[in-house]
Short mmCIF file of N, CA and C in Angstrom, two decimals:
data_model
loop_
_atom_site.label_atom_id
_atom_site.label_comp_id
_atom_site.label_asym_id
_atom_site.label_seq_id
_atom_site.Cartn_x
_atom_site.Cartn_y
_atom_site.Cartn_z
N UNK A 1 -19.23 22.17 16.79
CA UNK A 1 -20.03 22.15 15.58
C UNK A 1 -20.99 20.95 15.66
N UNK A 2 -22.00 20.95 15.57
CA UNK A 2 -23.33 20.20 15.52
C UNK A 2 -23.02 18.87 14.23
N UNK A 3 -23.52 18.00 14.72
CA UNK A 3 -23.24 16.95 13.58
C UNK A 3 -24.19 17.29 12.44
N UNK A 4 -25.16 17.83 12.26
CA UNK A 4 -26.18 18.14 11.31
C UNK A 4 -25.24 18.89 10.37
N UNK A 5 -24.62 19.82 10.34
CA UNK A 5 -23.34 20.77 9.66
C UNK A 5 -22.22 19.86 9.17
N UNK A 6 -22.22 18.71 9.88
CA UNK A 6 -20.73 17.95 9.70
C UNK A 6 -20.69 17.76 7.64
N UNK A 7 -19.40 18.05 7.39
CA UNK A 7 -19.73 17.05 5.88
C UNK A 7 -18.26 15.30 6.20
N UNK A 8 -17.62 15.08 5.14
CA UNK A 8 -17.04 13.82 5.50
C UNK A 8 -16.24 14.17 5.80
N UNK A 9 -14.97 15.03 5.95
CA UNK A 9 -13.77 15.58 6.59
C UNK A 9 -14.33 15.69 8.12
N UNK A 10 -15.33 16.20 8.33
CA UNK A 10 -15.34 16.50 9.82
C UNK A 10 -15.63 15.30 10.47
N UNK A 11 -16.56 14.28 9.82
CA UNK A 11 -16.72 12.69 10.47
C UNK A 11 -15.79 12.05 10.55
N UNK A 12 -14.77 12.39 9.41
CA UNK A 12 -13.61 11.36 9.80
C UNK A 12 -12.63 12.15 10.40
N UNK A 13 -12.88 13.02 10.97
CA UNK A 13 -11.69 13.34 12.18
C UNK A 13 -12.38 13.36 13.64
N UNK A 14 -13.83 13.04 13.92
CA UNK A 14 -14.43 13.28 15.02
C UNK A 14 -14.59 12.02 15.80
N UNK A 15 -13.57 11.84 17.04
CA UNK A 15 -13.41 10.57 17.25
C UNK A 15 -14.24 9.86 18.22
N UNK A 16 -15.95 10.60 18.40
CA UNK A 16 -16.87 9.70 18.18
C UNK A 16 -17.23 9.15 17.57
N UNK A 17 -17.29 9.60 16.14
CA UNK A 17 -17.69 9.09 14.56
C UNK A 17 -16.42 8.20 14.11
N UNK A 18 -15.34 7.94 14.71
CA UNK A 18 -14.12 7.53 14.55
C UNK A 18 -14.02 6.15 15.27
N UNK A 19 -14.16 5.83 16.96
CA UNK A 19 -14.29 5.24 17.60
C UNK A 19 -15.91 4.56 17.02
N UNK A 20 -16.56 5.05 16.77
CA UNK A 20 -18.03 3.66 16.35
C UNK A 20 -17.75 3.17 15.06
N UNK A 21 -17.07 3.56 14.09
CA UNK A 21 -17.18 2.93 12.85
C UNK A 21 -16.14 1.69 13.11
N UNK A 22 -14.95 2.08 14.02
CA UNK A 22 -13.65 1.27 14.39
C UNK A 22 -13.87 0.46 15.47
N UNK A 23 -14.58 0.76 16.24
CA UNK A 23 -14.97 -0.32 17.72
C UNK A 23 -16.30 0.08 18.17
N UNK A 24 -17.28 -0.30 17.52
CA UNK A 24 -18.64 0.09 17.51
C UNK A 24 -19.08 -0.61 19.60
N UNK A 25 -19.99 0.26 20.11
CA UNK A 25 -20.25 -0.12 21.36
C UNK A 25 -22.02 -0.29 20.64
N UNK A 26 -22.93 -0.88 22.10
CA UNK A 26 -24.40 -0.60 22.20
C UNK A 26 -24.39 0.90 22.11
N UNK A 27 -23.66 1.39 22.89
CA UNK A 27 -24.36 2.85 22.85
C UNK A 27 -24.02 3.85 21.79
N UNK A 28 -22.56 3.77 21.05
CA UNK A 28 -22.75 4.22 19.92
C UNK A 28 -23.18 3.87 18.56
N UNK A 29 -23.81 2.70 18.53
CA UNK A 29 -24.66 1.92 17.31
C UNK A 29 -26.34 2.46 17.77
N UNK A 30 -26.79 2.57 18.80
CA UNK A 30 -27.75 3.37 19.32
C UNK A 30 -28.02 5.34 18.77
N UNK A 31 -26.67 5.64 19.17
CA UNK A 31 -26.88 7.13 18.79
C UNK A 31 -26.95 7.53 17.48
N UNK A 32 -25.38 6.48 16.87
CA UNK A 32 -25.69 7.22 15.36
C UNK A 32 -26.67 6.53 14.40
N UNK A 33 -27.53 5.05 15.13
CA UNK A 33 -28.83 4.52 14.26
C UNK A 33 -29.99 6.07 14.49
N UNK A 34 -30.04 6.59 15.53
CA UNK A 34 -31.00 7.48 15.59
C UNK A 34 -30.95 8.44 15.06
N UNK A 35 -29.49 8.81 15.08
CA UNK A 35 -28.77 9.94 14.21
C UNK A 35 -29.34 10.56 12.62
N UNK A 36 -28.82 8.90 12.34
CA UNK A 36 -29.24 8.73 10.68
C UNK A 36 -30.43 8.50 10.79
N UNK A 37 -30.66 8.06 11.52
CA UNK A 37 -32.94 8.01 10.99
C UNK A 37 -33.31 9.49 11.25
N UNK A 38 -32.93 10.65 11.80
CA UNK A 38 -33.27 11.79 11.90
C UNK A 38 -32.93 12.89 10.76
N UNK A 39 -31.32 12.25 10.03
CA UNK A 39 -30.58 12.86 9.41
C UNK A 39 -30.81 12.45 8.22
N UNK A 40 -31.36 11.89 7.42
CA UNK A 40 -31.50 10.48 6.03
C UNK A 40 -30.63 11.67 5.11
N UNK A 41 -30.60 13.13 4.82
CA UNK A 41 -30.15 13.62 3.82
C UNK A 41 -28.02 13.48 4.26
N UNK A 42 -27.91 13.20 5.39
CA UNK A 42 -26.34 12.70 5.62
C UNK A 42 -26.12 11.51 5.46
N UNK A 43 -27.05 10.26 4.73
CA UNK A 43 -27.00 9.16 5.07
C UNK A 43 -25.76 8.44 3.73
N UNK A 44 -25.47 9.69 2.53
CA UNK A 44 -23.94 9.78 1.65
C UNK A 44 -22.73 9.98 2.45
N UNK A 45 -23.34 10.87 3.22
CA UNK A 45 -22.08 11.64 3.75
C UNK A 45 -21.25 10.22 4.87
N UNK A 46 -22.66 9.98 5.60
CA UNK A 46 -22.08 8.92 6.42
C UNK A 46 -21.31 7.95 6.11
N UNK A 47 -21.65 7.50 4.86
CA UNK A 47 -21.16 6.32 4.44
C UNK A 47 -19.69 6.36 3.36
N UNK A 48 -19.44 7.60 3.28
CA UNK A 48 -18.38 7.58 2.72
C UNK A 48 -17.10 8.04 3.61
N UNK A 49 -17.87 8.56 5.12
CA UNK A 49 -17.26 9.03 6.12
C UNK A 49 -16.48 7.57 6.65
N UNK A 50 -17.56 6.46 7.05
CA UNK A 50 -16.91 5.16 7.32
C UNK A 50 -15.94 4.53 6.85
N UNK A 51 -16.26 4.79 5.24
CA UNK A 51 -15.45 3.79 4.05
C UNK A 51 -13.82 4.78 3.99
N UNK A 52 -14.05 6.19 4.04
CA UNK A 52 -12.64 6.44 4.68
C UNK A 52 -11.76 6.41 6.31
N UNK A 53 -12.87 5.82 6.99
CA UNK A 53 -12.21 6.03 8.38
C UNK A 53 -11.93 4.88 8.05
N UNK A 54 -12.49 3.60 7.92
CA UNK A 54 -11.73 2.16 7.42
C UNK A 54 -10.63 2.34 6.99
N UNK A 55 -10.54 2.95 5.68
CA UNK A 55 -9.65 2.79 5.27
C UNK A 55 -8.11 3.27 5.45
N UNK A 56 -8.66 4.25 6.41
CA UNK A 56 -7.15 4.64 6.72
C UNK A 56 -6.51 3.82 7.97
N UNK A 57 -7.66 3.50 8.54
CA UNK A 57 -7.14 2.50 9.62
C UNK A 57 -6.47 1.54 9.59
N UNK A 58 -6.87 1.01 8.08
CA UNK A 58 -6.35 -0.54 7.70
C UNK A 58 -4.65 0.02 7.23
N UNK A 59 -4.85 1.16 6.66
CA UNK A 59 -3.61 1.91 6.29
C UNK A 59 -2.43 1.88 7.08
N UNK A 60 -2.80 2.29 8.16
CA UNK A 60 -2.43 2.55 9.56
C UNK A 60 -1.82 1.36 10.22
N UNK A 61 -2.53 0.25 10.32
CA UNK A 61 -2.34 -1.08 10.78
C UNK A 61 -0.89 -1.30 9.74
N UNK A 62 -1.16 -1.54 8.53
CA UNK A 62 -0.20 -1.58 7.87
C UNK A 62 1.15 -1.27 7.75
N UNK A 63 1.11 -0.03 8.02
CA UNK A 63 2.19 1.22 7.97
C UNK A 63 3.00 0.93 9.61
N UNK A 64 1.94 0.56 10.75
CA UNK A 64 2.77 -0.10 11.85
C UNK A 64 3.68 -1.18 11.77
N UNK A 65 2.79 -2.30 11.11
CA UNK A 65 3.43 -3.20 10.85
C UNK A 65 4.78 -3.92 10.39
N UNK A 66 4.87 -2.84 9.09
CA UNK A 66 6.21 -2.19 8.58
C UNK A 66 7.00 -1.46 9.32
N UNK A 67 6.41 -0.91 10.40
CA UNK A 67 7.68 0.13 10.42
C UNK A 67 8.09 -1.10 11.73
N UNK A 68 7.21 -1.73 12.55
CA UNK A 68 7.48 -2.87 13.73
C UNK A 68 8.69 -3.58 13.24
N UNK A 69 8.61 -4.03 11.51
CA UNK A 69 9.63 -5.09 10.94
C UNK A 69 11.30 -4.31 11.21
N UNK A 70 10.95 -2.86 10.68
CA UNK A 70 11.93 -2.21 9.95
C UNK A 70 13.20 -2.11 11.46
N UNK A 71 12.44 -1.73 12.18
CA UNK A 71 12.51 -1.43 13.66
C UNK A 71 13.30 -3.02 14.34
N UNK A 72 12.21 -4.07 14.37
CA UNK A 72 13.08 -5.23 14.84
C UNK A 72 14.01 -5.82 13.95
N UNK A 73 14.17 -5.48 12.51
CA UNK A 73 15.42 -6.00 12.13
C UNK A 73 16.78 -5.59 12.13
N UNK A 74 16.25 -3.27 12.43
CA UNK A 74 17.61 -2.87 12.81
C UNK A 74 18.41 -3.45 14.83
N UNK A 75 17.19 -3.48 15.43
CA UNK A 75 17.66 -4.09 16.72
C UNK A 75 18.46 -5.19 16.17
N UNK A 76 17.97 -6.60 15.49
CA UNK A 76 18.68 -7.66 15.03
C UNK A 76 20.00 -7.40 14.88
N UNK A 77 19.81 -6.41 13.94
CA UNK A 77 21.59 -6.39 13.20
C UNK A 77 22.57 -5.39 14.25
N UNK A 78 22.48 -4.64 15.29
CA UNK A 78 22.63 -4.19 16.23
C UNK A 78 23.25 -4.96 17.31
N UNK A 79 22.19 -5.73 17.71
CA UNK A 79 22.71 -7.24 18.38
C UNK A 79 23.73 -8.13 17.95
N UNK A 80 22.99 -8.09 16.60
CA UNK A 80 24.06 -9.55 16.10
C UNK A 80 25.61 -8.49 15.99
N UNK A 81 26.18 -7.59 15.90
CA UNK A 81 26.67 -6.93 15.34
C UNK A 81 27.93 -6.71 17.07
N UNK A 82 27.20 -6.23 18.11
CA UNK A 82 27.23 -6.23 19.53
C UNK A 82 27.98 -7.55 19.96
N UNK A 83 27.37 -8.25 19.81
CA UNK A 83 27.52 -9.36 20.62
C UNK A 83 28.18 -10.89 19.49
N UNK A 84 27.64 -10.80 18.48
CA UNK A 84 28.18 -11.90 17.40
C UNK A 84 27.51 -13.30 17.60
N UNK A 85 26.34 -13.31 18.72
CA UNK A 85 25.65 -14.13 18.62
C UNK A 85 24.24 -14.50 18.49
N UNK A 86 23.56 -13.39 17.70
CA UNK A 86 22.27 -13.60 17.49
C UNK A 86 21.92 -14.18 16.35
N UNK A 87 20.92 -15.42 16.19
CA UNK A 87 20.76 -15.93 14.75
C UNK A 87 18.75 -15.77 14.95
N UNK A 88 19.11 -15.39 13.30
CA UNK A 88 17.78 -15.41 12.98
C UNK A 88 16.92 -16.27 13.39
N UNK A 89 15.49 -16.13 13.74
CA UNK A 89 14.56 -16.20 14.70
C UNK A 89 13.04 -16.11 13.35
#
């Protein structure tokens, strides 16, 4: 499907449009500046496409983060539990 057709569901699952808003290169700050100067009537669409790919990312980061804790504290108690000598760290 042609990006001209895209609406914001399809930008934020298209992980060119995914990968530049999240780790922008020269060459994709190049395509989609030309993009949008060709496209100005997507230039809503774009921007609400970003403000949700952000945001789920940050989501995402988050939701790792937590589950990283949840994860090394059941190892902890596992260990300590195993062996009787692990102290908090």
């Amino acid at each position: 499907m042609p990006y001209d057709s895209f609406q914001v569901n399809d930008f934020v699952t298209d992980p060119f449009f995914r990968e530049w808003v999240l780790f922008s290169d020269e060459y994709s700050n190049a395509f989609w500046q030309q993009w949008t100067l060709e496209h100005p009537e997507k230039n809503e669409v774009i921007k609400q496409g970003r403000m949700l790919v952000k945001a789920t990312h940050i989501s995402e980061i988050r939701h790792n983060k937590k589950d990283f804790e949840i994860i090394k504290n059941q190892l902890k108690s596992k260990l300590f539990k195993k062996k009787g000598v692990l102290k908090n760290r």
